[in-house]
Tab-separated table of C-alpha atoms and ligand atoms in Angstrom:
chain	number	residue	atom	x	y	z
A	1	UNK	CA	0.000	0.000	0.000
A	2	UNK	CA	1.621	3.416	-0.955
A	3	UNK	CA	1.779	5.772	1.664
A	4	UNK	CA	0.232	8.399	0.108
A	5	UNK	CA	-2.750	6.727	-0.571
A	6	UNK	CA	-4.056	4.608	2.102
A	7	UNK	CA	-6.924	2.038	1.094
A	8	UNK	CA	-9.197	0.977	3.514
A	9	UNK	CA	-10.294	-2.110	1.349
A	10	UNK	CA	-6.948	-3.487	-0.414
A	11	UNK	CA	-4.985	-6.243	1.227
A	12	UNK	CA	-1.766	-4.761	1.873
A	13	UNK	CA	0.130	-3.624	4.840
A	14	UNK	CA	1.569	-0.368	6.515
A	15	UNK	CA	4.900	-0.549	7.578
A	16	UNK	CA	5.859	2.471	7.890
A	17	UNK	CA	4.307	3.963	10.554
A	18	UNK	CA	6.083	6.940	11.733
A	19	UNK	CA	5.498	8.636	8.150
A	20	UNK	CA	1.700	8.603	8.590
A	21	UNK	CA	2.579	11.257	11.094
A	22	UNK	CA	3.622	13.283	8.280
A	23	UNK	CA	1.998	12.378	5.701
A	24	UNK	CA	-1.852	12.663	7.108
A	25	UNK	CA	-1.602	14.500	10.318
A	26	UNK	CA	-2.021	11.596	12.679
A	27	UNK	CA	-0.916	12.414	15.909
A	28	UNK	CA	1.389	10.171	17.894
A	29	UNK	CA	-0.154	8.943	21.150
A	30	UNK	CA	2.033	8.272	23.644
A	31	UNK	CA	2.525	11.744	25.096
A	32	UNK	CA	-1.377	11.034	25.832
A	33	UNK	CA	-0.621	7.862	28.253
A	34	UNK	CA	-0.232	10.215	31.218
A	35	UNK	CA	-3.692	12.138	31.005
A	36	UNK	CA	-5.313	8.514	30.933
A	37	UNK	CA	-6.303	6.964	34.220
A	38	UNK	CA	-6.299	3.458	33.146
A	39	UNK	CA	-4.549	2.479	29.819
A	40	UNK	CA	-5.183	-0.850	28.290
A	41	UNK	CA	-2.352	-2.999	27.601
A	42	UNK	CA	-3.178	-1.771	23.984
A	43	UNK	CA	-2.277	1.238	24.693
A	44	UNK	CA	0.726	1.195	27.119
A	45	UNK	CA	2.455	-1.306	24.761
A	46	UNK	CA	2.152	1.174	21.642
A	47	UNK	CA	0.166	-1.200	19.863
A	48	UNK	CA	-2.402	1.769	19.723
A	49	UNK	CA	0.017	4.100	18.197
A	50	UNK	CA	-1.687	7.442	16.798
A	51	UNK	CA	-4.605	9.785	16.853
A	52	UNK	CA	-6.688	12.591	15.822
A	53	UNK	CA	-8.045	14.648	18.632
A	54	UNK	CA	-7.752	12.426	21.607
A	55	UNK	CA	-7.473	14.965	23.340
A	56	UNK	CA	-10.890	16.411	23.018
A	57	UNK	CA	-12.011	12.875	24.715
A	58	UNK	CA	-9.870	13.160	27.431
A	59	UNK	CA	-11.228	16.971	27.724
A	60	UNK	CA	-14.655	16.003	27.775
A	61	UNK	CA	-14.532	13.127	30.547
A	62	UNK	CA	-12.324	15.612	32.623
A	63	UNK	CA	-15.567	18.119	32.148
A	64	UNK	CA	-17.650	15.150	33.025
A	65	UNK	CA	-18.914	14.250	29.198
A	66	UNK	CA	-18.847	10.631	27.944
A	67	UNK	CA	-18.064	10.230	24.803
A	68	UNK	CA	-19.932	7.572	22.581
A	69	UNK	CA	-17.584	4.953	20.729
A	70	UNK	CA	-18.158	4.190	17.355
A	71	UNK	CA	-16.293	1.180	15.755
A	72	UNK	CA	-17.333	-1.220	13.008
A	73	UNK	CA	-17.097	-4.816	11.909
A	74	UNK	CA	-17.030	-5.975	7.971
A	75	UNK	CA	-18.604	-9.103	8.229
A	76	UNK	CA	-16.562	-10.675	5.495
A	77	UNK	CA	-15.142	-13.689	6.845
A	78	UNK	CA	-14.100	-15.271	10.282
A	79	UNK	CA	-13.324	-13.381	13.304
A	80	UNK	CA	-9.363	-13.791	13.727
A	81	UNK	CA	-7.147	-12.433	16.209
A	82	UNK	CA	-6.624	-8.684	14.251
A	83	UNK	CA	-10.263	-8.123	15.080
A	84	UNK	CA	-10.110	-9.316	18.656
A	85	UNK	CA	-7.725	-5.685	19.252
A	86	UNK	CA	-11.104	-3.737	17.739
A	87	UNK	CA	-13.380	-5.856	20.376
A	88	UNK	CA	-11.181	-5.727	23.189
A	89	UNK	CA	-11.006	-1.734	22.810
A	90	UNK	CA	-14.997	-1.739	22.767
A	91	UNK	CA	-14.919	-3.656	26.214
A	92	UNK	CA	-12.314	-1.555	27.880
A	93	UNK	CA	-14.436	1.577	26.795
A	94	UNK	CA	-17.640	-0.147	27.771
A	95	UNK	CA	-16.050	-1.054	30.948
A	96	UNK	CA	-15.608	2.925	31.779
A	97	UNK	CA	-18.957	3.539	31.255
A	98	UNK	CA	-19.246	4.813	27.395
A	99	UNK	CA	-21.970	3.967	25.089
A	100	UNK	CA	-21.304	1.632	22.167
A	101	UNK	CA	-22.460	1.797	18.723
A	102	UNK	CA	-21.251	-0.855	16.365
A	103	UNK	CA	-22.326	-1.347	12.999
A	104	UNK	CA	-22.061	-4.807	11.071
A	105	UNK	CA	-20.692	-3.277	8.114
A	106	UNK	CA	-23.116	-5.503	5.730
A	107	UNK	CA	-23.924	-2.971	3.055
A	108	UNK	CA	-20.037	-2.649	3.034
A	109	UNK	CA	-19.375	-6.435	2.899
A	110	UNK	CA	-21.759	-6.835	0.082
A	111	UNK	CA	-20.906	-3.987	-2.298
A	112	UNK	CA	-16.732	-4.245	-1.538
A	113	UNK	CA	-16.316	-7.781	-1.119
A	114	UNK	CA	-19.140	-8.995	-3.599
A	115	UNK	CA	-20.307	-11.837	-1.328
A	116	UNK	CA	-23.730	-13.274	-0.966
A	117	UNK	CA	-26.338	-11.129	1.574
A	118	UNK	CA	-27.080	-14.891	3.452
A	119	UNK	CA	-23.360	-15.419	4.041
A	120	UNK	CA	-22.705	-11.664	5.225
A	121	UNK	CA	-25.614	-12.178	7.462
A	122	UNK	CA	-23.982	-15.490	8.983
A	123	UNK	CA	-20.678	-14.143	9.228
A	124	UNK	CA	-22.560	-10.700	11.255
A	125	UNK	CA	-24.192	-12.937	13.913
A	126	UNK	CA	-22.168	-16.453	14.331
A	127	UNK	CA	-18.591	-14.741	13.755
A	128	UNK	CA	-18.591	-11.334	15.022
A	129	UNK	CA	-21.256	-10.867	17.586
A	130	UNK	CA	-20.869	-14.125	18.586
A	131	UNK	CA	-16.859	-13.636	19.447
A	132	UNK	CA	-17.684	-10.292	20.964
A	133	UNK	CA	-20.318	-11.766	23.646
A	134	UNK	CA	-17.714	-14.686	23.934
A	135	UNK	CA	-14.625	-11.744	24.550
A	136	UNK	CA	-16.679	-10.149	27.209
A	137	UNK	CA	-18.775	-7.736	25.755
A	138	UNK	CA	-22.263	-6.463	27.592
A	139	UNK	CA	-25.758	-5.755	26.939
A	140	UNK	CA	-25.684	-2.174	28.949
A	141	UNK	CA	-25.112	1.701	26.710
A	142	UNK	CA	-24.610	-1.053	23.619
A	143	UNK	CA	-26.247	-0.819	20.064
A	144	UNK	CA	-25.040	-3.316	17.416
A	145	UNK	CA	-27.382	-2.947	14.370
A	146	UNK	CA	-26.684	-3.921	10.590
A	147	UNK	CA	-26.600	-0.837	8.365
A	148	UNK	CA	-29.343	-1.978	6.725
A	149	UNK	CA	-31.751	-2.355	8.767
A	150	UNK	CA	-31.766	0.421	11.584
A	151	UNK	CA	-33.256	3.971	12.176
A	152	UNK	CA	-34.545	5.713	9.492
A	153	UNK	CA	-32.891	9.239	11.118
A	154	UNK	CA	-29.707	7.245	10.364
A	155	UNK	CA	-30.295	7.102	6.331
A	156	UNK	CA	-31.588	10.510	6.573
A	157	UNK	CA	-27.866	11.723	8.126
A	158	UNK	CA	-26.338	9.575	4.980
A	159	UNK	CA	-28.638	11.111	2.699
A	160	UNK	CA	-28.077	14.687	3.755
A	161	UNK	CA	-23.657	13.668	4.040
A	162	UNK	CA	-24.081	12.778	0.223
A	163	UNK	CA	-24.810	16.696	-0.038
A	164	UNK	CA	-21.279	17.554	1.613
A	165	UNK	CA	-18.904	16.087	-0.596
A	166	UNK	CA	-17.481	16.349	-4.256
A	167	UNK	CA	-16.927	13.483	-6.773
A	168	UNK	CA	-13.187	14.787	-6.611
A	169	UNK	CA	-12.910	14.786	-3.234
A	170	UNK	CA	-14.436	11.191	-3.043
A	171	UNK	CA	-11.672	10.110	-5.820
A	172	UNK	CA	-9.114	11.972	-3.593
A	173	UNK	CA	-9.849	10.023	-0.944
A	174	UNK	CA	-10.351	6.707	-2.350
A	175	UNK	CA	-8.598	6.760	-5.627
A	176	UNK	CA	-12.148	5.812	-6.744
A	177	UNK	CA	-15.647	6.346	-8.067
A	178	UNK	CA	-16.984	2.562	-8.079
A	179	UNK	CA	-20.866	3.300	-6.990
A	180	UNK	CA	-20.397	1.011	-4.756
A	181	UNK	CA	-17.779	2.018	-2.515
A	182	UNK	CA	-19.072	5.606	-2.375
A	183	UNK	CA	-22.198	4.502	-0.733
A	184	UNK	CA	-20.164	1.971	1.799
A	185	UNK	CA	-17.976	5.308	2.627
A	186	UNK	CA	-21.366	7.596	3.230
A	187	UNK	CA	-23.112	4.471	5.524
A	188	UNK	CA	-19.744	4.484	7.313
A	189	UNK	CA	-19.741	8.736	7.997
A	190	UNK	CA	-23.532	7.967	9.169
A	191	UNK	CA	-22.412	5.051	11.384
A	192	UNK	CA	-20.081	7.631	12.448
A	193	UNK	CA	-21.914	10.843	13.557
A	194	UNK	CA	-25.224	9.489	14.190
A	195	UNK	CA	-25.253	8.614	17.917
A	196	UNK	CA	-25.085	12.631	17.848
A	197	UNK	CA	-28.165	12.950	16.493
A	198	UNK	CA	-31.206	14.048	19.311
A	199	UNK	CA	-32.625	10.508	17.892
A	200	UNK	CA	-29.493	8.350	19.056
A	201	UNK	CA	-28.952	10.759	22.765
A	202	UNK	CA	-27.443	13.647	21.096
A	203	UNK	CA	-24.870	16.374	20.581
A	204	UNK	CA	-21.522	14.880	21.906
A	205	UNK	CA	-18.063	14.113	21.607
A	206	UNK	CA	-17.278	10.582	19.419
A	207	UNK	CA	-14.222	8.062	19.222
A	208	UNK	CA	-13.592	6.053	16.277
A	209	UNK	CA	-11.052	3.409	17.552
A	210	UNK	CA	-9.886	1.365	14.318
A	211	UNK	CA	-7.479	0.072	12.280
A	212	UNK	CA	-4.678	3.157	10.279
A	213	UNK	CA	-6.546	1.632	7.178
A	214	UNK	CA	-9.682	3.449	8.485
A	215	UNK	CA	-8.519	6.562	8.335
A	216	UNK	CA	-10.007	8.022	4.901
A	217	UNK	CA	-13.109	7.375	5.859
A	218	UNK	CA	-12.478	9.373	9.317
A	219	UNK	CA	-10.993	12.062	7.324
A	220	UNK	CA	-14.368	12.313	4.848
A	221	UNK	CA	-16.741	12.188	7.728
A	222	UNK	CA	-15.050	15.098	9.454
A	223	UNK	CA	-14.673	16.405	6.745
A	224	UNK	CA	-18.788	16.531	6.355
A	225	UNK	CA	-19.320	17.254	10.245
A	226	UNK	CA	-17.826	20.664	9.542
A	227	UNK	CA	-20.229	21.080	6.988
A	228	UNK	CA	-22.953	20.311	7.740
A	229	UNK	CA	-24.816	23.447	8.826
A	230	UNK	CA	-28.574	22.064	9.955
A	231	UNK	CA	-27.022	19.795	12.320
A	232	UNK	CA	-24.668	20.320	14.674
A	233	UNK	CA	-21.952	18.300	14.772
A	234	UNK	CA	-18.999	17.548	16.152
A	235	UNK	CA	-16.051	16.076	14.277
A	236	UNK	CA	-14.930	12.518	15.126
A	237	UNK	CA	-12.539	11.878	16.853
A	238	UNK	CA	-9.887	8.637	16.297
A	239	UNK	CA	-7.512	6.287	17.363
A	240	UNK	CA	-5.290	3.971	15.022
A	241	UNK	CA	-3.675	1.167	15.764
A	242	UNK	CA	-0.854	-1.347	14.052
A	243	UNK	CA	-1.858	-4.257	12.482
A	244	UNK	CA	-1.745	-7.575	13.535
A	245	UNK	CA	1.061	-9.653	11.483
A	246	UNK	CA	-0.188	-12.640	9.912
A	247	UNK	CA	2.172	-15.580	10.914
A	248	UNK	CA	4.415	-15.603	7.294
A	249	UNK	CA	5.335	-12.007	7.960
A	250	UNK	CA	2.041	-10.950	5.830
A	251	UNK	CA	-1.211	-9.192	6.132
A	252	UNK	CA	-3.439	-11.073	8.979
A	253	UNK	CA	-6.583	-11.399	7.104
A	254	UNK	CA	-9.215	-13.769	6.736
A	255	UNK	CA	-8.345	-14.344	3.092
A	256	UNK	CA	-5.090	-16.235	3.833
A	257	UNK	CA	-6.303	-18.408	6.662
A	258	UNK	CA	-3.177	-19.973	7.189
A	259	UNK	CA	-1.279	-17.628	8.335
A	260	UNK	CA	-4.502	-16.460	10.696
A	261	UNK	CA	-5.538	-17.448	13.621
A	262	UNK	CA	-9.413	-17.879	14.017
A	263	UNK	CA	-10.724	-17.246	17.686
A	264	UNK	CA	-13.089	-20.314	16.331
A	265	UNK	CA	-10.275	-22.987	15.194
A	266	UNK	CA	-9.676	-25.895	16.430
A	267	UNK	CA	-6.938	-25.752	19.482
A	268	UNK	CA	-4.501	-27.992	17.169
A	269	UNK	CA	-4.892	-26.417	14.246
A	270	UNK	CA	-4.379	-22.797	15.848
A	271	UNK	CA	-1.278	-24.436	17.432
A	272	UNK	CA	-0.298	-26.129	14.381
A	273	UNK	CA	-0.414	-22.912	12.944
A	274	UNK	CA	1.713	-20.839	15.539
A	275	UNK	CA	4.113	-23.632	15.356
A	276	UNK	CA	5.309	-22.964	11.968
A	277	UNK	CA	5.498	-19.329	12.410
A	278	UNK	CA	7.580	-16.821	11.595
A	279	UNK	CA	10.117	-15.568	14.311
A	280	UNK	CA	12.931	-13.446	15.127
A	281	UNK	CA	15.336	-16.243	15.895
A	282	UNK	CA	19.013	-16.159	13.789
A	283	UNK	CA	19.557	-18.695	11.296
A	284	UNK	CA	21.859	-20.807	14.111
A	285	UNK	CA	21.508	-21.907	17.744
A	286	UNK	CA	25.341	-20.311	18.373
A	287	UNK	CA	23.713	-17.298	16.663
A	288	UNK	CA	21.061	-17.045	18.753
A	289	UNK	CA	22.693	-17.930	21.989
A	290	UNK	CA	25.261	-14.925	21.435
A	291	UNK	CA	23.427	-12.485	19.814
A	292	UNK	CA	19.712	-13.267	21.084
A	293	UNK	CA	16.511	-13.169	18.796
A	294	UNK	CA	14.799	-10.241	17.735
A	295	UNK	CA	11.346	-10.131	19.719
A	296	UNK	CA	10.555	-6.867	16.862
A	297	UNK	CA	10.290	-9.483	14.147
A	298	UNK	CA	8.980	-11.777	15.657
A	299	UNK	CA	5.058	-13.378	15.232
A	300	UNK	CA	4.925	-15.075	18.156
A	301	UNK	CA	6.106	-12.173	20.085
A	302	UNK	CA	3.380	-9.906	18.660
A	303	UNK	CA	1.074	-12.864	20.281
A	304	UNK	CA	2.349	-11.917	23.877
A	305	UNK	CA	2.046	-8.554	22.859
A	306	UNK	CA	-1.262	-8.026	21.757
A	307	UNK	CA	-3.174	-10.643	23.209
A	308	UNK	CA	-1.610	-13.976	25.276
A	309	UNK	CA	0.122	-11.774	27.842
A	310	UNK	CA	-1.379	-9.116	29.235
A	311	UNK	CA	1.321	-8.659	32.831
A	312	UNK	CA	3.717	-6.063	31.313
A	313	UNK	CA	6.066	-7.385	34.018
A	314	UNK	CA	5.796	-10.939	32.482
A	315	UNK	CA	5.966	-9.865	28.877
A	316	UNK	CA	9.622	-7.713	30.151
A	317	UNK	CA	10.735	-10.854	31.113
A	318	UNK	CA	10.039	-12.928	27.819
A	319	UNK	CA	11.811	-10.157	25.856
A	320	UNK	CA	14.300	-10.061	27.888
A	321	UNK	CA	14.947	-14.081	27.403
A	322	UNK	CA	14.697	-13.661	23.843
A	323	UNK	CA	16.810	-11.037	23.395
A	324	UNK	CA	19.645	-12.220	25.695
A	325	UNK	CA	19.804	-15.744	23.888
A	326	UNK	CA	18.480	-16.918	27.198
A	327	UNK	CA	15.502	-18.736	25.449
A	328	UNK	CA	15.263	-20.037	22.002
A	329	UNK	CA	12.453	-20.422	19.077
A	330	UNK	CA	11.560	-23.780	20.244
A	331	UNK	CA	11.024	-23.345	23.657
A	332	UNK	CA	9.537	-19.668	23.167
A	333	UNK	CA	7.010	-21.613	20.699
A	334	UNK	CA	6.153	-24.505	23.451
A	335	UNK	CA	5.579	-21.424	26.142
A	336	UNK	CA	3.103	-19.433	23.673
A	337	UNK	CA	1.561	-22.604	22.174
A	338	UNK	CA	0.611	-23.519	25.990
A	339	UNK	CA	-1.237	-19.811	26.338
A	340	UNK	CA	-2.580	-19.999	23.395
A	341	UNK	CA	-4.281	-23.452	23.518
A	342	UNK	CA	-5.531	-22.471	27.065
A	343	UNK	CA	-7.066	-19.220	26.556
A	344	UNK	CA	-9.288	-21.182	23.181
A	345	UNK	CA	-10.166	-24.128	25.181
A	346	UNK	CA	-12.092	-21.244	27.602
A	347	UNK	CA	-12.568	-18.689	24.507
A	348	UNK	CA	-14.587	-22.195	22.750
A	349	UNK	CA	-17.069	-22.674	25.779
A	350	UNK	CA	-17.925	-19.306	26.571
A	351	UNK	CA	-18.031	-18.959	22.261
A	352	UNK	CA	-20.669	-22.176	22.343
A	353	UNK	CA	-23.004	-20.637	24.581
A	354	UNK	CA	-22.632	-17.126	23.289
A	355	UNK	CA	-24.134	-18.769	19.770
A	356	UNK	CA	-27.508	-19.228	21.037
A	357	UNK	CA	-28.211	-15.948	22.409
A	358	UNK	CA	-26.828	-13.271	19.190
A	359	UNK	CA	-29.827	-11.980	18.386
A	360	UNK	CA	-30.495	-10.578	22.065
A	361	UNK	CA	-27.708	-7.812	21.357
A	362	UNK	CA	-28.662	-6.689	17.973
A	363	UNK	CA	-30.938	-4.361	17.290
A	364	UNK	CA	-33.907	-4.333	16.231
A	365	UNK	CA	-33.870	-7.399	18.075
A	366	UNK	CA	-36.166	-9.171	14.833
A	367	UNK	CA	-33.682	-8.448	11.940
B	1	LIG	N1	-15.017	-0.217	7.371
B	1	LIG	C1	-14.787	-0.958	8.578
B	1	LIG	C2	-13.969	-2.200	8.214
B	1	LIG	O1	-13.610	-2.404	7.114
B	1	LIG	C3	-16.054	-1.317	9.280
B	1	LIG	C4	-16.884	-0.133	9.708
B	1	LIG	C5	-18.122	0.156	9.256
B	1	LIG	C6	-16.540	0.872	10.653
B	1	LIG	N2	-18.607	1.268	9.862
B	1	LIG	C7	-17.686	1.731	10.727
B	1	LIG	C8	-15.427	1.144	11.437
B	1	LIG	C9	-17.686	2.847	11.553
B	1	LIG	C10	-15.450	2.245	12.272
B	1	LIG	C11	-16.590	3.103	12.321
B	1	LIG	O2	-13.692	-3.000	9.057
B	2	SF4	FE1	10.313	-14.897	18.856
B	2	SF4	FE2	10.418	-16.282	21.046
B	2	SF4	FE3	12.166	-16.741	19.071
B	2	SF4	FE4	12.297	-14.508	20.538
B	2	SF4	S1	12.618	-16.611	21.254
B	2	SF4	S2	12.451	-14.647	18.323
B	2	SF4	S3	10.153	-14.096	20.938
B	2	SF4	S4	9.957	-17.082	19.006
């Protein structure tokens, strides 16, 4: 993905993410960490790396304002571990007391991805809702609806947004003009700044926590809360964070399901899968015992990171190993392989019982 255009549907990755600083404006946002009472490992660990207007969050729940968070799901395939950072953001926010609004991006998933509406719908409730009950996610200040079937104040806010932008400006954006994706980009800036509507609770502050990929379509929709003059509006604000490596070295994505793990595969398979990946070991054992691996590279080390260890103290210690030579691939692979295996024999039971009740947290409850 070039740099100068990011693409919130291709397939490729961002490397390099110091220049989105420069190039777009995003904010770094560490110097945050101190204004924030109780950072998630997410966010201590740099995994959540940059932002636009944080601050005005932390402003408004200093002034006693809570913010609603607004973060989407395309329900395109099977919930893997990149999507677990996006659900375990929504719990630590729901856990401070914010309200929720998550769309299951299925007008998106249709018109990008071209699949069938029955297997979008599937994907919605068995995958994604299903994995976020299963992760920990509750019933209170939450509203997970499909974009097609919700308010009708919503459409109205995407119908009037349509008003607020150029063709140009779209094709600036997106590098496009496919029918298709414009109208997935407008349902996205009404998923956006509807819960400000007097409809949804009205006129406050909003976070977008998602993916850097997300960005143009945070850009357009503040783009259109500045201009929209019947309403008002406040413009989103966002929080980015890195990818999740798949386990060659690759995107993580549901398309290469190798290289992914599913919160829903089968404990050997998952293992299977972590076995054979891609590390920051040397190309020797003398190597490696002298000059120590390189926890940076490493897949398995973005697996502590992100999700297996979450006792910074712990994780400092299995860097520490690595990098010292103290531990090798092979025994670093047993240890995570152990966590891992462990954490999706619970994730599978509480996953089987969150099946049967899905269509208690979506709303309307009868879609
Ligand atoms: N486009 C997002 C994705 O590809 C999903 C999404 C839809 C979303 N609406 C949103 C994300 C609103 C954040 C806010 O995953
Ligand atoms: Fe990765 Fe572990 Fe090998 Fe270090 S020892 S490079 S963390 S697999």
């Amino acid at each position: 993905m070039s740099l100068e255009h990011l693409d919130p549907w291709g397939h490729a990755m961002v490397r390099d993410y110091e220049r989105l600083f420069k190039t777009f404006g995003i904010k770094p946002f560490k110097p945050l960490l101190s204004r924030i009472r109780n950072p998630m490992h997410l966010m201590r660990r740099g995994v959540v790396f940059g932002h636009r207007d944080y601050e005005s969050v932390l402003d408004a729940l200093e002034n006693g304002d809570r913010p609603a968070i607004v973060t989407g799901f395309m329900p395109s395939g099977r919930f893997h571990f990149g999507h677990k950072m996006i659900a375990d953001q929504l719990i630590y926010y729901q856990r401070l007391g914010f309200e929720l609004f998550v769309p299951l991006a299925d007008a998106e998933a249709y018109a990008v991805r071209k699949i069938p509406r029955s297997m979008v719908v599937d994907y919605a409730l068995n995958q994604y809702v299903a994995n976020l009950i299963a992760l920990g996610l509750e019933k209170r200040h939450l509203h997970i609806y499909f974009q097609t079937n919700y308010e009708v104040p919503y459409y109205r806010l995407l119908q009037m947004s349509s008003r607020r932008v150029t063709g140009n400006e779209m094709e600036a954006i997106y590098g496009s003009l496919e029918p298709g994706k414009i109208v997935a980009a407008l349902t996205q800036v009404a998923d956006i700044l509807h819960p400000q509507l007097e409809y949804f609770g009205g006129y406050r502050h909003v976070l977008v926590p998602v993916g850097v990929d997300q960005d143009p379509h945070i850009r357009l929709t503040r783009d259109i809360a500045d201009r929209m003059s019947e309403i008002k509006l406040t413009r989103p604000a966002s929080t980015y964070h890195r990818f999740m490596t798949g386990l060659d070295g690759g995107k993580m994505s549901s398309s290469r399901p190798d290289y992914a793990i599913f919160l829903d595969d089968p404990v050997e398979d998952a293992v299977r899968k972590l076995r054979r990946a891609l590390t920051g070991g040397r190309p020797t054992v003398e190597e490696q015992r002298k000059l120590g691996g390189e926890p940076e590279k490493c897949t398995v080390y973005e697996f502590y990171l992100y999700h297996l260890v979450l006792d910074d103290a712990k994780l400092l210690e299995l860097y520490r190993r690595c990098r010292e030579g103290e531990m090798l691939c092979g025994e670093c692979k047993r240890i995570a392989s152990e966590m891992l295996a462990s954490w999706l024999r619970e994730h599978h039971r509480r996953l089987e019982k969150a099946r049967d009740r899905v269509l208690e947290y979506v709303e309307p409850p009868s879609f």
